[in-house]
Short mmCIF file of C-alpha atoms and ligand atoms in Angstrom, two decimals:
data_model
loop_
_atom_site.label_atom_id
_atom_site.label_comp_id
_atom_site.label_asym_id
_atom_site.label_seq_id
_atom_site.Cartn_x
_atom_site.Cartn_y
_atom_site.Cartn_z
CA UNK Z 1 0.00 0.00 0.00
CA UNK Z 2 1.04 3.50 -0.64
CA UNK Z 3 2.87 5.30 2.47
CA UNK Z 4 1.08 8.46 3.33
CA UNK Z 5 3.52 9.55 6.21
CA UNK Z 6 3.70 13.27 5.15
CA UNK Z 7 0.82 13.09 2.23
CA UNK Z 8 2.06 16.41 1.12
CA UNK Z 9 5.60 16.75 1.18
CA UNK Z 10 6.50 13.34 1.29
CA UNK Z 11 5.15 12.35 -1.97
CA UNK Z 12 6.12 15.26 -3.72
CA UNK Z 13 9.17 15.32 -3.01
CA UNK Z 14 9.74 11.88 -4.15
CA UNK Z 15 8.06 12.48 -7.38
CA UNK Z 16 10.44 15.30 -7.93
CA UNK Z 17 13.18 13.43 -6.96
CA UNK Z 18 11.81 10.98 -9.34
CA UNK Z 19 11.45 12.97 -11.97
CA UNK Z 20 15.36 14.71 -11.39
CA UNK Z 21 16.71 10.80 -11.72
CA UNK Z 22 15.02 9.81 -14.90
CA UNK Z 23 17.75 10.74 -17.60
CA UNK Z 24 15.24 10.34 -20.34
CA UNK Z 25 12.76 12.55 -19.15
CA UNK Z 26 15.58 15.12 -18.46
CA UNK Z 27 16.38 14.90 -21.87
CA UNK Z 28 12.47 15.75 -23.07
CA UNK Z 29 12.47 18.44 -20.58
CA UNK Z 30 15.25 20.51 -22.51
CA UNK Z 31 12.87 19.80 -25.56
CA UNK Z 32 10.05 21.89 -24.01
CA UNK Z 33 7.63 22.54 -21.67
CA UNK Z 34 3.57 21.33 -21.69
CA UNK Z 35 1.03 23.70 -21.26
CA UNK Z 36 -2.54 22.91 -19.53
CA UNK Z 37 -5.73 23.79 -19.06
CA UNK Z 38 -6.33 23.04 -14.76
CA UNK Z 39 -9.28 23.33 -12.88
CA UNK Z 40 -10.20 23.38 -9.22
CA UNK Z 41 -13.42 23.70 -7.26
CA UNK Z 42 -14.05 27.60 -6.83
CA UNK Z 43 -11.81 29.38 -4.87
CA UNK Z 44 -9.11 26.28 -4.50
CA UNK Z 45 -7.38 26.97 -7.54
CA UNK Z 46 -4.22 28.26 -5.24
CA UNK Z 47 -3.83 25.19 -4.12
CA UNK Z 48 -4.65 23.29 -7.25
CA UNK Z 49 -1.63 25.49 -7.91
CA UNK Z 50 0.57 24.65 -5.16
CA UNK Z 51 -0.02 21.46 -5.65
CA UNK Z 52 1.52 21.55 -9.15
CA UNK Z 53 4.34 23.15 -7.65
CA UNK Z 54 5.23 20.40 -5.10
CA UNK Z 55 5.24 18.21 -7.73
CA UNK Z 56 7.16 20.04 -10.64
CA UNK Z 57 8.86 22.81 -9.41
CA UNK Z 58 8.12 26.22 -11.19
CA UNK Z 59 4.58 26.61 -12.57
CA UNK Z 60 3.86 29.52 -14.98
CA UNK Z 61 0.05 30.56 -14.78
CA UNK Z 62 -2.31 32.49 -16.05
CA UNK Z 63 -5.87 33.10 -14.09
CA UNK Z 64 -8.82 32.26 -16.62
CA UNK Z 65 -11.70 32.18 -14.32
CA UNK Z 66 -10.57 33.16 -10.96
CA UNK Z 67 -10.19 30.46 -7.84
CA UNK Z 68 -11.39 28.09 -10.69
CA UNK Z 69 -9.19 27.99 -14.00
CA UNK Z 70 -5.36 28.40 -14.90
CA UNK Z 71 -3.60 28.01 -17.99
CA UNK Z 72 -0.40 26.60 -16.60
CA UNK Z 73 3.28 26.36 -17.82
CA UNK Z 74 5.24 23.18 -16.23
CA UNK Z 75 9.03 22.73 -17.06
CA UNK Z 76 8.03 18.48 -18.00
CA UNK Z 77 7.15 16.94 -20.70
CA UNK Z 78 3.35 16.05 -20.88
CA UNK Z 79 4.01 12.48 -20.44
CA UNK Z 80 6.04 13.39 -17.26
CA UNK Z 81 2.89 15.46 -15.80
CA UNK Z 82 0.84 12.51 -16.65
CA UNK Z 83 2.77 10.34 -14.90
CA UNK Z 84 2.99 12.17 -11.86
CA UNK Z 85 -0.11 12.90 -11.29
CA UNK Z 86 -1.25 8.88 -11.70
CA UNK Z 87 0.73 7.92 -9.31
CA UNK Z 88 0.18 10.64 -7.02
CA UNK Z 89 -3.16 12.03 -7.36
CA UNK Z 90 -3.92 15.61 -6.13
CA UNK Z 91 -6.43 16.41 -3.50
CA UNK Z 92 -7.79 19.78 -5.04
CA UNK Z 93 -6.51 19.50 -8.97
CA UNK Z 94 -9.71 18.36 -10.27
CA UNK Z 95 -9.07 18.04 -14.24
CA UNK Z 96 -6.26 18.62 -16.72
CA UNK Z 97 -6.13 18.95 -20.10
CA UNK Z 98 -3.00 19.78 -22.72
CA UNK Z 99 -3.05 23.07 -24.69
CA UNK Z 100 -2.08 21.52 -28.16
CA UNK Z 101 -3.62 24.04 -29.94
CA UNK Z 102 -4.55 27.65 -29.36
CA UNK Z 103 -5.79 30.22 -30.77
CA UNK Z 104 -6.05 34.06 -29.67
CA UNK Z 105 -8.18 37.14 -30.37
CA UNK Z 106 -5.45 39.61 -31.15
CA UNK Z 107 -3.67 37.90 -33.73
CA UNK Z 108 -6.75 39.26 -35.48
CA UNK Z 109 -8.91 36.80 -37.46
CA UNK Z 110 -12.81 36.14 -36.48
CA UNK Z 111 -13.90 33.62 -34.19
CA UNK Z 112 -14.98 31.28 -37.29
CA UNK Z 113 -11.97 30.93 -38.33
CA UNK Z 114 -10.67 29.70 -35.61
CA UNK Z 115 -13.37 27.28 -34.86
CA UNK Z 116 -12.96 26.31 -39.12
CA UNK Z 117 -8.92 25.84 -37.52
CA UNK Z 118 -9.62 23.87 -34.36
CA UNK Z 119 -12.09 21.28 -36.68
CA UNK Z 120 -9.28 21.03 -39.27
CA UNK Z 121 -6.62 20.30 -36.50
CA UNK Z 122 -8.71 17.43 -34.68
CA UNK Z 123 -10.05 16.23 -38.04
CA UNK Z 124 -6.13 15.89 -38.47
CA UNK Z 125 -4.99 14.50 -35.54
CA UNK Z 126 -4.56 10.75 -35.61
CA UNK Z 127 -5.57 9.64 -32.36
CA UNK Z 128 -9.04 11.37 -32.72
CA UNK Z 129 -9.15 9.40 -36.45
CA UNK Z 130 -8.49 6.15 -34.42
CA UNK Z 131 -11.21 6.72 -31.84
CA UNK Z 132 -15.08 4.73 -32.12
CA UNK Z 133 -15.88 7.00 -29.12
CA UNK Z 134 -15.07 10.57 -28.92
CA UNK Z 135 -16.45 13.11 -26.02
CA UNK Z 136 -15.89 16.98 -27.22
CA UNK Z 137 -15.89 18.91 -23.90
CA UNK Z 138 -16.02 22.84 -24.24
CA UNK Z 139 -15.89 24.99 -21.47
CA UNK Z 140 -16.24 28.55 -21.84
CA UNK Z 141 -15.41 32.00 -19.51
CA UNK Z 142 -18.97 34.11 -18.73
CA UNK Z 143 -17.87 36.87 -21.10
CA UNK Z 144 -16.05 34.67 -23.58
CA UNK Z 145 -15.09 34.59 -27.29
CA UNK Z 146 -17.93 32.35 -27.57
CA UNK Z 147 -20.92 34.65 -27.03
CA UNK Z 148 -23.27 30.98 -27.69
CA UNK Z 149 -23.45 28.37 -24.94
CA UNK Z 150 -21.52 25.72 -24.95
CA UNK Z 151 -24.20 23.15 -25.74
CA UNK Z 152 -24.08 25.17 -29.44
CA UNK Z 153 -20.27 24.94 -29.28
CA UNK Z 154 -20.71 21.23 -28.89
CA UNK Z 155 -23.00 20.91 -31.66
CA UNK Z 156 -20.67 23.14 -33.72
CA UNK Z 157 -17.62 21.34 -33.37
CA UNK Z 158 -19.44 17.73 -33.75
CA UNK Z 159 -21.14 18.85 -37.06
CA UNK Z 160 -17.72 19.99 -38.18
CA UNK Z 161 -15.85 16.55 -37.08
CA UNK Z 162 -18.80 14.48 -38.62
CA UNK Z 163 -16.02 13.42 -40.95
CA UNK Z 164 -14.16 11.09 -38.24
CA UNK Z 165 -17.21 8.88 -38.39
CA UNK Z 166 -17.04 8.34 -34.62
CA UNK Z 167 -20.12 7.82 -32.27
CA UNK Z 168 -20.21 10.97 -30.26
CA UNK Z 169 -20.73 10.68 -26.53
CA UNK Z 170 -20.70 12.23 -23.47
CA UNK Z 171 -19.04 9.67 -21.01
CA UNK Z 172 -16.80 6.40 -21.80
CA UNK Z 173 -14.78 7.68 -24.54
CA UNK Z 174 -11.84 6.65 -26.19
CA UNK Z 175 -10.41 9.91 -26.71
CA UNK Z 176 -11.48 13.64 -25.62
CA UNK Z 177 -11.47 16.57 -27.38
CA UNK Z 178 -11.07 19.75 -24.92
CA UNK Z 179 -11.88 22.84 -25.24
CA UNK Z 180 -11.72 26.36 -23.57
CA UNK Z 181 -13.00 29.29 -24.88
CA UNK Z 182 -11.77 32.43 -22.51
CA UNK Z 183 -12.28 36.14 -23.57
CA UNK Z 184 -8.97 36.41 -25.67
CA UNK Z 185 -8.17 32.76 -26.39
CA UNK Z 186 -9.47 29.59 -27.65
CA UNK Z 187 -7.52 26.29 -26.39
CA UNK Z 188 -7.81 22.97 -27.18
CA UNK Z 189 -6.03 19.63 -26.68
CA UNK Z 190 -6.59 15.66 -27.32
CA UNK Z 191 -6.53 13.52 -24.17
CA UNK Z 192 -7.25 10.20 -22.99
CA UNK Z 193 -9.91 10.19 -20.22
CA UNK Z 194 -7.77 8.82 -18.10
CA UNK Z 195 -5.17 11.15 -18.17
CA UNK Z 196 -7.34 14.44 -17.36
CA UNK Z 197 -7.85 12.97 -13.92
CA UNK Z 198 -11.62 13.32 -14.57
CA UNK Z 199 -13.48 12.10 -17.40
CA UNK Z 200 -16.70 14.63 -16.85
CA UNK Z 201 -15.81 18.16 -19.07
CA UNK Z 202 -13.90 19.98 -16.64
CA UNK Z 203 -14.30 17.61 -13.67
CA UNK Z 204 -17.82 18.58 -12.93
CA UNK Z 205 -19.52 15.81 -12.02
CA UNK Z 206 -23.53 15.72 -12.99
CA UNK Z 207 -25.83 13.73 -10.89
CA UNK Z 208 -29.82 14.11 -11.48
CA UNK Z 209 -31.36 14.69 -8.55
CA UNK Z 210 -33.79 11.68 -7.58
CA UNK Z 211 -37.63 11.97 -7.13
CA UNK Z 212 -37.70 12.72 -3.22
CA UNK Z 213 -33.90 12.72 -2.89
CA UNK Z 214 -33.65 13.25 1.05
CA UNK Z 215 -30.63 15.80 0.69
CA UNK Z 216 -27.76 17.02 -1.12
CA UNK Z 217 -25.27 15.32 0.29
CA UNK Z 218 -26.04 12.13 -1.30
CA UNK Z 219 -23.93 13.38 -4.44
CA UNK Z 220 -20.58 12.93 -2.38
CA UNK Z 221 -20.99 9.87 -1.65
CA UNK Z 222 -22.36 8.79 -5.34
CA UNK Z 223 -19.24 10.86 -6.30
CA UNK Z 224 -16.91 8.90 -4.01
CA UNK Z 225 -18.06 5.80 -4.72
CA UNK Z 226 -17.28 6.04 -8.33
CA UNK Z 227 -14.23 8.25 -8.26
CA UNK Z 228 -12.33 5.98 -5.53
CA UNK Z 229 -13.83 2.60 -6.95
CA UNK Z 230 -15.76 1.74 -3.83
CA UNK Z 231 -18.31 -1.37 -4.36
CA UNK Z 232 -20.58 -0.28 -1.01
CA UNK Z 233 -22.41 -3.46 -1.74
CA UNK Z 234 -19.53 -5.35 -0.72
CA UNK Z 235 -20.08 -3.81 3.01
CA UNK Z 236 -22.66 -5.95 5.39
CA UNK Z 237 -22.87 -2.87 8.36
CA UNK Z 238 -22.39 1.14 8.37
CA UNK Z 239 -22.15 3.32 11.00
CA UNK Z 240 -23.30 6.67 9.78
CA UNK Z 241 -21.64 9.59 12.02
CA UNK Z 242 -23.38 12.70 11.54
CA UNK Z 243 -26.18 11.28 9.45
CA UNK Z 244 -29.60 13.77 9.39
CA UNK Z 245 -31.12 14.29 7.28
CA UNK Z 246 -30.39 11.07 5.73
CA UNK Z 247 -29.32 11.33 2.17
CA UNK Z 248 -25.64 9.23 2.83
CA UNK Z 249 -27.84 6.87 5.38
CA UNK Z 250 -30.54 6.31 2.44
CA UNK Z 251 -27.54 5.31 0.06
CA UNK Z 252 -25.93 3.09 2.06
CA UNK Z 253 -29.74 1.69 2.40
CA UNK Z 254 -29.98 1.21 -1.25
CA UNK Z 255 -26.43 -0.64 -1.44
CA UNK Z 256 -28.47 -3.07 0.80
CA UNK Z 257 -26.17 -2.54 4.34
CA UNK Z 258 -27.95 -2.13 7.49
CA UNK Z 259 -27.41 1.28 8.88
CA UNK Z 260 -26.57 2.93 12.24
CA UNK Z 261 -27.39 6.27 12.15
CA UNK Z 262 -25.56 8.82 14.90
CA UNK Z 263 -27.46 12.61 15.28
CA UNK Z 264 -28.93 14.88 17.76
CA UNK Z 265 -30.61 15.97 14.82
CA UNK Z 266 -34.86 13.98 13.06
CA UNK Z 267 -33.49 11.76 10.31
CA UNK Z 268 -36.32 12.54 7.08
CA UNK Z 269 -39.35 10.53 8.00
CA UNK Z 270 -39.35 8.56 4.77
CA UNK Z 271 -36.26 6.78 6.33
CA UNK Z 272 -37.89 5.84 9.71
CA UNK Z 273 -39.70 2.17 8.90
CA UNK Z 274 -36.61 0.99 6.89
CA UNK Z 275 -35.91 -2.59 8.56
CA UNK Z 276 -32.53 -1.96 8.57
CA UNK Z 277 -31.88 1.23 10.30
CA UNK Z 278 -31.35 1.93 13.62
CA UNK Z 279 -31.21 5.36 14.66
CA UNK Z 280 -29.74 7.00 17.20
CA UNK Z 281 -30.13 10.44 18.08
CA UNK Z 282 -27.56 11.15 19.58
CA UNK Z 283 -24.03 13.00 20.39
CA UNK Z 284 -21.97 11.09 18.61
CA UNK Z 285 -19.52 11.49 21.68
CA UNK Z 286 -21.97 9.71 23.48
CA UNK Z 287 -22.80 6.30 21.52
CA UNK Z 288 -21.07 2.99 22.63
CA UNK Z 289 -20.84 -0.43 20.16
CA UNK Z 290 -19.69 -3.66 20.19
CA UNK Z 291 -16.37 -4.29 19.04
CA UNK Z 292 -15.70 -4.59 15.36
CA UNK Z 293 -19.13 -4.19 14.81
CA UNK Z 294 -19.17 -2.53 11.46
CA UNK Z 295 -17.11 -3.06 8.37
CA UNK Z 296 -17.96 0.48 6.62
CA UNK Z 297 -17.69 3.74 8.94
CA UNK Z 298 -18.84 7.15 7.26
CA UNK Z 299 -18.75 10.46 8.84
CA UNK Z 300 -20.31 13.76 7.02
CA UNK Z 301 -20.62 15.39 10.26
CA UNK Z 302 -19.71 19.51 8.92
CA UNK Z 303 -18.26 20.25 11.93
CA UNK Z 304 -14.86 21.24 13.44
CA UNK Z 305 -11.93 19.32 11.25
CA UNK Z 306 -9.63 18.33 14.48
CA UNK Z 307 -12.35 17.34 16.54
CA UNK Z 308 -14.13 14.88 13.90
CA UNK Z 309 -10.61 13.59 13.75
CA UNK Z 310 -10.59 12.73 17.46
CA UNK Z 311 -14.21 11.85 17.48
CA UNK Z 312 -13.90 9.62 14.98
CA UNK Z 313 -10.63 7.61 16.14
CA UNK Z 314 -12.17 7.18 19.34
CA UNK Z 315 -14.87 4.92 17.19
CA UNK Z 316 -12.56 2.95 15.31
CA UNK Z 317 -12.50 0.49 17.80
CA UNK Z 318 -16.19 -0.51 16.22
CA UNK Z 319 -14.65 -0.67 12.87
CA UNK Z 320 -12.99 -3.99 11.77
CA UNK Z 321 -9.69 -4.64 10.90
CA UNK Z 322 -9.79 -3.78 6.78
CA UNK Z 323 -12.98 -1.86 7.25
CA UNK Z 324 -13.45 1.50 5.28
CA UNK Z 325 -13.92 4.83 6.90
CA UNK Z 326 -15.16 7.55 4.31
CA UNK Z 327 -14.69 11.18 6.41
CA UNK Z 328 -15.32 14.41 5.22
CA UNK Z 329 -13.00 16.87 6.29
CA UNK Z 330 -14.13 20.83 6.69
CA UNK Z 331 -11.68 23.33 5.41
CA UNK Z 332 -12.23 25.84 8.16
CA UNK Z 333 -8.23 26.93 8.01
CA UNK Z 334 -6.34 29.44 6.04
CA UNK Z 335 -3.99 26.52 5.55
CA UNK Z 336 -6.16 23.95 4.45
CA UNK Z 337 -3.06 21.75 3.11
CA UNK Z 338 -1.38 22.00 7.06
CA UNK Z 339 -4.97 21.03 8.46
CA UNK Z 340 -5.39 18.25 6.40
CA UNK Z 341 -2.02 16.92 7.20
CA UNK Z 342 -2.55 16.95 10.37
CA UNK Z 343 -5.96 14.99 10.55
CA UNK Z 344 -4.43 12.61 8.08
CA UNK Z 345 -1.51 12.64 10.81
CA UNK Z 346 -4.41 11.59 13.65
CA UNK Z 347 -6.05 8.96 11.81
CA UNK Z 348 -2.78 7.36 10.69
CA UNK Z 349 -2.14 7.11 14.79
CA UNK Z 350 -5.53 5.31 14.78
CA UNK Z 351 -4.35 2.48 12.51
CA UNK Z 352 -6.04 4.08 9.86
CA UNK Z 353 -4.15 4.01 6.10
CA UNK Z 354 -5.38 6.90 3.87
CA UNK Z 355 -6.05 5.49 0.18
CA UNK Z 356 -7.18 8.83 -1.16
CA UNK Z 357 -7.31 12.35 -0.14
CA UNK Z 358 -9.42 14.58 -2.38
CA UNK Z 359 -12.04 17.60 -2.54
CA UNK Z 360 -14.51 15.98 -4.90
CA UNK Z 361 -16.93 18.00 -7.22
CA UNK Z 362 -19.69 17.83 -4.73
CA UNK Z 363 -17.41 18.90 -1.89
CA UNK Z 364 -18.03 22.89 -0.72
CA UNK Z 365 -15.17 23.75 1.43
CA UNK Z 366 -13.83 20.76 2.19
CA UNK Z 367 -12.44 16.98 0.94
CA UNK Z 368 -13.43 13.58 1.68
CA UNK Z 369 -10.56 11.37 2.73
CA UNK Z 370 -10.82 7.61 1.85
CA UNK Z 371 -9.44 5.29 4.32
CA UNK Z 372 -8.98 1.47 5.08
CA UNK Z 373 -8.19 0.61 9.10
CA UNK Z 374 -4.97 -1.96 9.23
C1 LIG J 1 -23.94 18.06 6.74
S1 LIG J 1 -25.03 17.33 7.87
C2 LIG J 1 -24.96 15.64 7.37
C3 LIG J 1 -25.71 15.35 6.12
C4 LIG J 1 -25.87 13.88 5.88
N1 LIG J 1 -24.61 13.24 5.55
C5 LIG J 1 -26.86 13.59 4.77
O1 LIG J 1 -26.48 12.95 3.79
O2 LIG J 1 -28.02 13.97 4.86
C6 LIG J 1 -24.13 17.34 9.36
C7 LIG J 1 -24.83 16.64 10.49
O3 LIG J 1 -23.85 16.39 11.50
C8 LIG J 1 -24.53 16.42 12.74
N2 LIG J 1 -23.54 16.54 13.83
C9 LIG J 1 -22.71 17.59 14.11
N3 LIG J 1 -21.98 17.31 15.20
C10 LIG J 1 -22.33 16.05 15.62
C11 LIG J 1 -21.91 15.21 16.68
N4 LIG J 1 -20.99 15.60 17.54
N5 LIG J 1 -22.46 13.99 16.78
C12 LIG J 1 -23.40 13.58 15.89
N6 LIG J 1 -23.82 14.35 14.87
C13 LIG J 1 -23.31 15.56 14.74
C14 LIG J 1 -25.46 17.61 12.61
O4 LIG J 1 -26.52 17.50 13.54
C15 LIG J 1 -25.92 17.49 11.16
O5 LIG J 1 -27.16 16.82 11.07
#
């Protein structure tokens, strides 16, 4: 298992040292730099930046919607920032994409043209002629190039690329087309999914919201079960820390676990004849349980980051060996990446190994950490 002892520094400063040993990649690096489109949940884009900067060194960037988008400059070659970000993933980077074409307003030239000249270089480009399945993903700035939304863009480009004969869809691709319009430039590059650490345009991941959906909430942990791989149905009993009104208590419900349910505060009504909930309404300081009761432990509990740390640990002993805690962590600090640290720091005291940090789409101002007890 990966060693999270400083999840910050630690890692990054591997990676770097990493990426100083590799001879080959030194040698691409005094080819060039690679240029990218990132994105962040509002207002984390700093530390999207940061972020970039523990792992690469100096980052070049330009603000394109600010807190949210940069057009970045890294001194490695795109294969390089690939690479590092696979192996170690970034809490508040939430998508990526390569500028491999771009296109701006004051080299003169209408906006036609340059959407006739971003058609003609995917229609060009061999990876999007090999694709069955291609997603185009445009993103645009409020007062943008693009005065049209960017459902229109969509349908622009795809009418232009009809010509690669590919099915065009909106998840499960083989290959991506991205695109940002901004208010002097047009950018666009040619990804695989997998390598733009999201697959949703821009990381923003859509959920409907279900007939009588109990809250909001629910989306996080719809959102971490798919981005961290989780099969809840594997799980036979939650505890739910923090759990009113009920939307994470009604998921785990509909994975088929039975259900603990810890909060001062009425669970929705529509949740109080399920069979297998007990609820407890309670402090969750308060609540005792049998030893290794449950094999799934999730806490959404919004409240102080340090003390849901502590409160937490001092329920692990309910949790079995190999069990999965999924915590929510709020970023109530001016130095979110210090706080987090330092909670990860607690729960690794409590035997617990952190799989994944990171502020999903759904997450306000905070992240969800991902952990397995040992
Ligand atoms: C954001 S809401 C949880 C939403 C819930 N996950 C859902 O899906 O509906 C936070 C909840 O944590 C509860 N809470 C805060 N401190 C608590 C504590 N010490 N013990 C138990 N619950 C607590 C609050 O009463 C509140 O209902």
């Amino acid at each position: 298992m990966r060693g999270y002892g400083n999840y910050f520094w630690g890692l990054y400063e591997l990676r770097s040292q990493e990426l100083e040993r590799n001879e080959e990649d030194d040698k691409r690096d005094d080819i060039g730099i690679s240029h990218w489109i990132c994105t962040a949940n509002h207002g984390f884009a700093p530390y999207a930046q940061e972020e970039l900067r523990r792992l690469f060194g100096a980052v070049k960037s330009t603000v394109l919607i600010p807190g949210e988008v940069l057009r970045v400059a890294l001194q490695n070659s795109a294969e390089q920032v690939i690479e590092a970000v696979s192996s170690s993933p970034p809490v508040f980077l939430r998508h990526l994409f390569p500028i491999e074409w771009e296109w701006h307003g004051e080299e003169g030239g209408k906006l036609e043209e340059s959407i006739e000249k971003l058609a003609a270089f995917a229609l060009a480009d061999p990876r999007l002629q090999g694709a069955s399945r291609i997603a185009v993903q445009p993103r645009k700035t409020e007062q943008s190039l693009w005065e049209g939304t960017t459902a229109e863009l969509k349908d622009t480009l795809q009418a232009k690329l009809s010509g690669l004969h590919a099915e065009f869809v909106v998840r499960e691709a083989d290959m991506i087309l991205s695109v940002f319009v901004g208010r002097e430039a047009v950018y666009a590059g040619i990804s695989r999914p997998e390598h733009n650490i999201s697959d949703w345009n821009g990381g923003a991941v859509r959920f409907q919201r279900e007939e009588g959906q109990i809250s909001r909430a629910k989306f996080k942990l719809l959102e971490a079960e798919m981005t961290f791989g989780i099969d809840f149905r594997a799980f036979r009993e939650a505890l739910d820390i923090g759990a009113a009104p009920g939307g994470w208590t009604s998921f785990l419900l509909e994975r088929g676990l039975t259900v603990t349910a810890v909060d001062p505060a009425k669970m929705h009504p529509s949740l109080l004849n399920s069979p297998n909930l007990t609820v407890l309404r309670k402090n969750a300081g308060e609540v005792k349980f049998q030893e290794q009761q449950f094999d799934l432990l999730v806490c959404d509990m919004s409240w102080s980051p340090k003390l849901t740390a502590k409160l937490v640990s001092e329920l692990l002993y309910a949790l079995v060996p190999g069990g999965t805690a999924i915590v929510t962590v709020k970023l109530l600090s001016k130095k979110p990446m210090a706080l987090i640290q330092e909670v990860i720091d607690t729960f690794q005291q409590s035997r617990m190994q952190v799989q994944r940090a990171k502020q999903l789409f759904h997450n306000r101002d905070e992240i969800t950490l991902y952990m397995i007890k040992y």
